[in-house]
Structures are given as C-alpha cells and as structure tokens.
Amino acid sequence: QVQLVESGGGLVQAGGSLRLSCAASGGTFSTYRMGWFRQAPGKARDFVAAISRSGGFTDYADSVKGRFVISRDNGKKTVYLQMNSLKAEDTAVYYCARLLGSDYYNDHNYDYWGQGTQVTVSS
C-alpha cells in the first residue's frame, strides 16, 4: 500500500518562506507524476503545482506562479514544495498526491493522498 506523508508546515510571517516535503513509501515513486493541492477552511481543494516523473516538466496555479517551486528527488522518494514570498491568502492545509491520469488540475485524477500539513501565514 502506498503512503504519502507531508511535513514542513507551520506558522510563518507574510513575506517569509517554507519548504514542504512529501515522503512516499510502499510503491515505485519514480513511475508516477505528483501534485500538490491546498484547502482553506470552508473552501474547495485547489490545485497548486504538479511535476513529471523525472522532474523535467512542472506547472503551477496562477496564484502561486513565480513564488512556489515544486521539485522531486526520486532517490529519496520525496517531492518538495518550496514556498517563497508567502501571503495570508496562502494559509491552508497542503496535500501531496499521486497522479494516475491526465488533467492534473483535477483532484479526482489522483489516487493516493497524504494526511496534509497546515500552513498558516500571519500578516
């Protein structure tokens, strides 16, 4: 069974940075594309970023483009989300997930999810 465990969340001041990690176990990590989503209280779960199997292709939501960077280390079976210039609007629970099909913007195309890690940005 595949497990994904996020870490690195916490409380940070606006303008600061955090790096989230998602450690995978129980599967062949390098075979799968990965994504990050986030969910604020009372809101839907929204796409943040996605990355190809080798890391050669990445894509981002417009709201985080230029501020966040997704990367992966297949040897460590870990995907990262470097978050810079954080804003109060970035406050949410952040989830990593494994992509099965096409259309990585749609959370229904992911089969395994982590438990989430809370990111709170104070203004």
Short mmCIF file of N, CA and C in Angstrom, two decimals:
data_model
loop_
_atom_site.label_atom_id
_atom_site.label_comp_id
_atom_site.label_asym_id
_atom_site.label_seq_id
_atom_site.Cartn_x
_atom_site.Cartn_y
_atom_site.Cartn_z
N GLN A 1 0.84 -1.19 0.00
CA GLN A 1 0.00 0.00 0.00
C GLN A 1 0.89 1.25 0.00
N VAL A 2 0.55 2.20 -0.85
CA VAL A 2 1.30 3.44 -0.94
C VAL A 2 0.90 4.37 0.20
N GLN A 3 1.90 4.98 0.82
CA GLN A 3 1.66 6.00 1.83
C GLN A 3 2.42 7.27 1.46
N LEU A 4 1.78 8.41 1.67
CA LEU A 4 2.38 9.71 1.45
C LEU A 4 2.26 10.50 2.75
N VAL A 5 3.37 11.08 3.20
CA VAL A 5 3.39 11.81 4.46
C VAL A 5 3.99 13.18 4.24
N GLU A 6 3.18 14.22 4.43
CA GLU A 6 3.66 15.59 4.31
C GLU A 6 4.26 16.08 5.62
N SER A 7 5.22 16.99 5.50
CA SER A 7 5.80 17.63 6.67
C SER A 7 6.33 19.01 6.26
N GLY A 8 6.67 19.82 7.24
CA GLY A 8 7.27 21.11 6.99
C GLY A 8 6.35 22.30 7.16
N GLY A 9 5.07 22.06 7.42
CA GLY A 9 4.15 23.16 7.63
C GLY A 9 4.39 23.84 8.96
N GLY A 10 3.74 24.98 9.14
CA GLY A 10 3.88 25.73 10.38
C GLY A 10 3.38 27.14 10.23
N LEU A 11 3.74 27.98 11.19
CA LEU A 11 3.35 29.38 11.22
C LEU A 11 4.51 30.23 10.72
N VAL A 12 4.23 31.12 9.78
CA VAL A 12 5.27 31.96 9.21
C VAL A 12 4.70 33.36 8.94
N GLN A 13 5.55 34.37 9.02
CA GLN A 13 5.14 35.74 8.72
C GLN A 13 4.99 35.95 7.22
N ALA A 14 4.09 36.84 6.84
CA ALA A 14 3.96 37.21 5.43
C ALA A 14 5.31 37.67 4.89
N GLY A 15 5.62 37.23 3.67
CA GLY A 15 6.90 37.51 3.07
C GLY A 15 7.96 36.47 3.33
N GLY A 16 7.69 35.56 4.25
CA GLY A 16 8.64 34.51 4.59
C GLY A 16 8.54 33.31 3.68
N SER A 17 9.29 32.26 4.03
CA SER A 17 9.37 31.06 3.21
C SER A 17 9.21 29.80 4.06
N LEU A 18 8.72 28.75 3.43
CA LEU A 18 8.65 27.42 3.99
C LEU A 18 8.93 26.42 2.89
N ARG A 19 9.48 25.26 3.25
CA ARG A 19 9.61 24.16 2.32
C ARG A 19 8.87 22.95 2.85
N LEU A 20 7.88 22.51 2.09
CA LEU A 20 7.13 21.32 2.44
C LEU A 20 7.77 20.10 1.79
N SER A 21 7.70 18.98 2.49
CA SER A 21 8.19 17.71 1.97
C SER A 21 7.07 16.69 1.97
N CYS A 22 7.11 15.78 1.01
CA CYS A 22 6.16 14.67 0.94
C CYS A 22 6.95 13.41 0.69
N ALA A 23 7.03 12.56 1.70
CA ALA A 23 7.79 11.32 1.63
C ALA A 23 6.88 10.16 1.26
N ALA A 24 7.27 9.39 0.25
CA ALA A 24 6.48 8.27 -0.24
C ALA A 24 7.09 6.95 0.22
N SER A 25 6.22 5.96 0.43
CA SER A 25 6.67 4.61 0.74
C SER A 25 5.68 3.61 0.16
N GLY A 26 6.12 2.37 -0.02
CA GLY A 26 5.24 1.30 -0.44
C GLY A 26 4.94 1.23 -1.93
N GLY A 27 5.65 1.97 -2.75
CA GLY A 27 5.43 1.97 -4.19
C GLY A 27 6.69 2.34 -4.96
N THR A 28 6.56 2.39 -6.28
CA THR A 28 7.66 2.80 -7.15
C THR A 28 7.49 4.28 -7.45
N PHE A 29 8.14 5.11 -6.67
CA PHE A 29 7.91 6.55 -6.69
C PHE A 29 8.18 7.17 -8.06
N SER A 30 9.28 6.77 -8.68
CA SER A 30 9.71 7.40 -9.93
C SER A 30 8.76 7.14 -11.10
N THR A 31 7.86 6.17 -10.96
CA THR A 31 6.90 5.83 -12.01
C THR A 31 5.79 6.86 -12.15
N TYR A 32 5.55 7.66 -11.10
CA TYR A 32 4.36 8.48 -11.04
C TYR A 32 4.64 9.97 -11.03
N ARG A 33 3.78 10.69 -11.72
CA ARG A 33 3.71 12.13 -11.59
C ARG A 33 3.06 12.48 -10.26
N MET A 34 3.41 13.64 -9.71
CA MET A 34 2.93 14.05 -8.40
C MET A 34 2.38 15.46 -8.43
N GLY A 35 1.52 15.76 -7.46
CA GLY A 35 0.96 17.09 -7.37
C GLY A 35 0.79 17.55 -5.95
N TRP A 36 0.64 18.86 -5.80
CA TRP A 36 0.30 19.49 -4.52
C TRP A 36 -1.04 20.21 -4.67
N PHE A 37 -1.89 20.06 -3.66
CA PHE A 37 -3.15 20.77 -3.56
C PHE A 37 -3.23 21.47 -2.22
N ARG A 38 -4.17 22.40 -2.08
CA ARG A 38 -4.38 23.04 -0.79
C ARG A 38 -5.86 23.31 -0.57
N GLN A 39 -6.24 23.37 0.71
CA GLN A 39 -7.63 23.59 1.06
C GLN A 39 -7.70 24.53 2.26
N ALA A 40 -8.33 25.68 2.06
CA ALA A 40 -8.57 26.63 3.13
C ALA A 40 -9.90 26.31 3.79
N PRO A 41 -10.12 26.76 5.04
CA PRO A 41 -11.38 26.47 5.74
C PRO A 41 -12.59 26.93 4.94
N GLY A 42 -13.56 26.03 4.77
CA GLY A 42 -14.78 26.34 4.05
C GLY A 42 -14.64 26.42 2.54
N LYS A 43 -13.46 26.08 2.01
CA LYS A 43 -13.21 26.19 0.58
C LYS A 43 -12.98 24.82 -0.04
N ALA A 44 -13.04 24.76 -1.37
CA ALA A 44 -12.73 23.54 -2.10
C ALA A 44 -11.23 23.29 -2.10
N ARG A 45 -10.85 22.06 -2.40
CA ARG A 45 -9.44 21.72 -2.52
C ARG A 45 -8.95 22.14 -3.91
N ASP A 46 -7.94 22.99 -3.95
CA ASP A 46 -7.48 23.61 -5.19
C ASP A 46 -6.08 23.14 -5.58
N PHE A 47 -5.87 23.05 -6.88
CA PHE A 47 -4.57 22.69 -7.45
C PHE A 47 -3.53 23.76 -7.12
N VAL A 48 -2.32 23.32 -6.79
CA VAL A 48 -1.20 24.22 -6.53
C VAL A 48 -0.08 24.02 -7.54
N ALA A 49 0.39 22.78 -7.69
CA ALA A 49 1.53 22.51 -8.57
C ALA A 49 1.57 21.03 -8.92
N ALA A 50 2.21 20.71 -10.05
CA ALA A 50 2.40 19.33 -10.48
C ALA A 50 3.78 19.17 -11.09
N ILE A 51 4.28 17.93 -11.09
CA ILE A 51 5.61 17.64 -11.60
C ILE A 51 5.63 16.29 -12.30
N SER A 52 6.40 16.20 -13.38
CA SER A 52 6.51 14.97 -14.15
C SER A 52 7.38 13.95 -13.43
N ARG A 53 7.47 12.74 -14.01
CA ARG A 53 8.20 11.65 -13.37
C ARG A 53 9.67 11.96 -13.10
N SER A 54 10.32 12.58 -14.05
CA SER A 54 11.73 12.91 -13.91
C SER A 54 11.97 14.32 -13.38
N GLY A 55 10.90 15.11 -13.26
CA GLY A 55 11.03 16.48 -12.81
C GLY A 55 11.27 17.49 -13.91
N GLY A 56 11.28 17.04 -15.17
CA GLY A 56 11.56 17.93 -16.28
C GLY A 56 10.43 18.88 -16.66
N PHE A 57 9.23 18.56 -16.25
CA PHE A 57 8.07 19.41 -16.51
C PHE A 57 7.40 19.76 -15.20
N THR A 58 7.08 21.03 -15.02
CA THR A 58 6.32 21.49 -13.86
C THR A 58 5.26 22.47 -14.30
N ASP A 59 4.20 22.58 -13.51
CA ASP A 59 3.15 23.56 -13.77
C ASP A 59 2.59 24.03 -12.45
N TYR A 60 2.04 25.26 -12.46
CA TYR A 60 1.59 25.91 -11.24
C TYR A 60 0.27 26.63 -11.43
N ALA A 61 -0.48 26.74 -10.35
CA ALA A 61 -1.64 27.62 -10.35
C ALA A 61 -1.16 29.07 -10.50
N ASP A 62 -1.97 29.89 -11.17
CA ASP A 62 -1.60 31.28 -11.38
C ASP A 62 -1.34 32.01 -10.06
N SER A 63 -2.05 31.63 -9.01
CA SER A 63 -1.94 32.31 -7.73
C SER A 63 -0.58 32.11 -7.06
N VAL A 64 0.16 31.08 -7.45
CA VAL A 64 1.46 30.81 -6.83
C VAL A 64 2.62 30.90 -7.80
N LYS A 65 2.35 31.08 -9.08
CA LYS A 65 3.39 31.13 -10.10
C LYS A 65 4.39 32.24 -9.80
N GLY A 66 5.67 31.91 -9.86
CA GLY A 66 6.71 32.87 -9.56
C GLY A 66 7.11 32.92 -8.10
N ARG A 67 6.31 32.30 -7.23
CA ARG A 67 6.60 32.28 -5.80
C ARG A 67 6.91 30.88 -5.28
N PHE A 68 6.25 29.86 -5.82
CA PHE A 68 6.43 28.48 -5.37
C PHE A 68 7.22 27.70 -6.41
N VAL A 69 7.97 26.70 -5.94
CA VAL A 69 8.72 25.81 -6.81
C VAL A 69 8.52 24.37 -6.36
N ILE A 70 8.04 23.51 -7.27
CA ILE A 70 7.90 22.10 -6.98
C ILE A 70 9.13 21.36 -7.52
N SER A 71 9.61 20.38 -6.77
CA SER A 71 10.75 19.59 -7.20
C SER A 71 10.62 18.19 -6.62
N ARG A 72 11.49 17.27 -7.07
CA ARG A 72 11.44 15.92 -6.54
C ARG A 72 12.83 15.32 -6.52
N ASP A 73 13.02 14.37 -5.61
CA ASP A 73 14.25 13.59 -5.51
C ASP A 73 13.82 12.14 -5.51
N ASN A 74 13.94 11.49 -6.66
CA ASN A 74 13.46 10.12 -6.78
C ASN A 74 14.28 9.14 -5.94
N GLY A 75 15.55 9.44 -5.72
CA GLY A 75 16.37 8.60 -4.85
C GLY A 75 15.88 8.59 -3.42
N LYS A 76 15.36 9.74 -2.96
CA LYS A 76 14.80 9.85 -1.62
C LYS A 76 13.30 9.62 -1.59
N LYS A 77 12.69 9.38 -2.75
CA LYS A 77 11.25 9.16 -2.86
C LYS A 77 10.48 10.30 -2.20
N THR A 78 10.87 11.52 -2.52
CA THR A 78 10.30 12.71 -1.89
C THR A 78 10.02 13.78 -2.92
N VAL A 79 8.88 14.44 -2.78
CA VAL A 79 8.55 15.62 -3.57
C VAL A 79 8.49 16.82 -2.63
N TYR A 80 8.93 17.98 -3.12
CA TYR A 80 9.03 19.18 -2.30
C TYR A 80 8.19 20.30 -2.88
N LEU A 81 7.80 21.21 -2.01
CA LEU A 81 7.18 22.46 -2.44
C LEU A 81 7.86 23.59 -1.69
N GLN A 82 8.72 24.32 -2.39
CA GLN A 82 9.36 25.50 -1.82
C GLN A 82 8.43 26.69 -1.99
N MET A 83 8.05 27.31 -0.89
CA MET A 83 7.10 28.41 -0.90
C MET A 83 7.81 29.68 -0.44
N ASN A 84 7.88 30.66 -1.32
CA ASN A 84 8.53 31.93 -1.04
C ASN A 84 7.52 33.07 -1.12
N SER A 85 7.89 34.21 -0.54
CA SER A 85 7.04 35.40 -0.56
C SER A 85 5.61 35.07 -0.14
N LEU A 86 5.48 34.37 0.95
CA LEU A 86 4.17 33.88 1.38
C LEU A 86 3.23 35.02 1.75
N LYS A 87 1.95 34.81 1.42
CA LYS A 87 0.88 35.76 1.69
C LYS A 87 -0.14 35.13 2.62
N ALA A 88 -0.95 35.96 3.27
CA ALA A 88 -2.00 35.45 4.13
C ALA A 88 -2.95 34.53 3.37
N GLU A 89 -3.17 34.82 2.08
CA GLU A 89 -4.05 34.02 1.25
C GLU A 89 -3.53 32.60 1.00
N ASP A 90 -2.26 32.34 1.31
CA ASP A 90 -1.69 31.01 1.16
C ASP A 90 -2.02 30.10 2.33
N THR A 91 -2.64 30.63 3.37
CA THR A 91 -3.00 29.83 4.54
C THR A 91 -3.97 28.72 4.14
N ALA A 92 -3.60 27.48 4.43
CA ALA A 92 -4.40 26.33 4.05
C ALA A 92 -3.73 25.06 4.56
N VAL A 93 -4.45 23.95 4.46
CA VAL A 93 -3.84 22.64 4.62
C VAL A 93 -3.33 22.21 3.25
N TYR A 94 -2.08 21.81 3.17
CA TYR A 94 -1.44 21.42 1.92
C TYR A 94 -1.32 19.91 1.85
N TYR A 95 -1.71 19.34 0.71
CA TYR A 95 -1.71 17.91 0.48
C TYR A 95 -0.84 17.56 -0.73
N CYS A 96 -0.09 16.47 -0.64
CA CYS A 96 0.54 15.91 -1.82
C CYS A 96 -0.26 14.69 -2.26
N ALA A 97 -0.16 14.34 -3.55
CA ALA A 97 -0.94 13.24 -4.10
C ALA A 97 -0.26 12.65 -5.33
N ARG A 98 -0.62 11.41 -5.65
CA ARG A 98 -0.08 10.69 -6.80
C ARG A 98 -1.05 10.73 -7.96
N LEU A 99 -0.58 11.16 -9.12
CA LEU A 99 -1.42 11.31 -10.30
C LEU A 99 -1.48 10.01 -11.09
N LEU A 100 -2.71 9.62 -11.48
CA LEU A 100 -2.91 8.43 -12.32
C LEU A 100 -3.12 8.77 -13.79
N GLY A 101 -3.97 9.75 -14.08
CA GLY A 101 -4.36 10.05 -15.45
C GLY A 101 -3.88 11.39 -15.93
N SER A 102 -4.59 11.90 -16.91
CA SER A 102 -4.31 13.22 -17.45
C SER A 102 -5.04 14.27 -16.63
N ASP A 103 -4.93 15.53 -17.05
CA ASP A 103 -5.59 16.66 -16.38
C ASP A 103 -5.21 16.73 -14.90
N TYR A 104 -4.02 17.17 -14.63
CA TYR A 104 -3.50 17.21 -13.27
C TYR A 104 -4.12 18.32 -12.43
N TYR A 105 -4.94 19.19 -13.05
CA TYR A 105 -5.67 20.21 -12.30
C TYR A 105 -6.82 19.62 -11.50
N ASN A 106 -7.30 18.44 -11.88
CA ASN A 106 -8.48 17.83 -11.31
C ASN A 106 -8.07 16.85 -10.22
N ASP A 107 -8.49 17.10 -8.98
CA ASP A 107 -8.08 16.24 -7.87
C ASP A 107 -8.65 14.83 -7.96
N HIS A 108 -9.67 14.61 -8.78
CA HIS A 108 -10.23 13.27 -8.96
C HIS A 108 -9.32 12.35 -9.75
N ASN A 109 -8.28 12.88 -10.37
CA ASN A 109 -7.33 12.08 -11.13
C ASN A 109 -6.15 11.59 -10.31
N TYR A 110 -6.17 11.81 -9.02
CA TYR A 110 -5.14 11.35 -8.10
C TYR A 110 -5.68 10.22 -7.22
N ASP A 111 -4.86 9.19 -7.01
CA ASP A 111 -5.37 8.02 -6.29
C ASP A 111 -4.91 7.91 -4.84
N TYR A 112 -3.73 8.42 -4.50
CA TYR A 112 -3.25 8.39 -3.13
C TYR A 112 -2.96 9.79 -2.65
N TRP A 113 -3.34 10.06 -1.39
CA TRP A 113 -3.19 11.38 -0.78
C TRP A 113 -2.51 11.27 0.57
N GLY A 114 -1.73 12.28 0.91
CA GLY A 114 -1.20 12.38 2.25
C GLY A 114 -2.24 12.93 3.21
N GLN A 115 -1.88 13.02 4.47
CA GLN A 115 -2.81 13.49 5.50
C GLN A 115 -2.91 15.01 5.56
N GLY A 116 -2.00 15.70 4.93
CA GLY A 116 -2.00 17.15 4.91
C GLY A 116 -1.11 17.75 5.98
N THR A 117 -0.60 18.95 5.70
CA THR A 117 0.17 19.70 6.68
C THR A 117 -0.30 21.15 6.66
N GLN A 118 -0.51 21.72 7.84
CA GLN A 118 -1.07 23.06 7.97
C GLN A 118 -0.01 24.12 7.73
N VAL A 119 -0.33 25.08 6.87
CA VAL A 119 0.49 26.27 6.66
C VAL A 119 -0.33 27.48 7.04
N THR A 120 0.16 28.27 7.99
CA THR A 120 -0.52 29.48 8.43
C THR A 120 0.41 30.66 8.22
N VAL A 121 -0.04 31.64 7.45
CA VAL A 121 0.75 32.83 7.15
C VAL A 121 0.12 34.01 7.88
N SER A 122 0.89 34.63 8.75
CA SER A 122 0.42 35.75 9.55
C SER A 122 0.78 37.06 8.88
N SER A 123 -0.20 37.96 8.74
CA SER A 123 0.03 39.27 8.17
C SER A 123 0.19 40.35 9.24
#
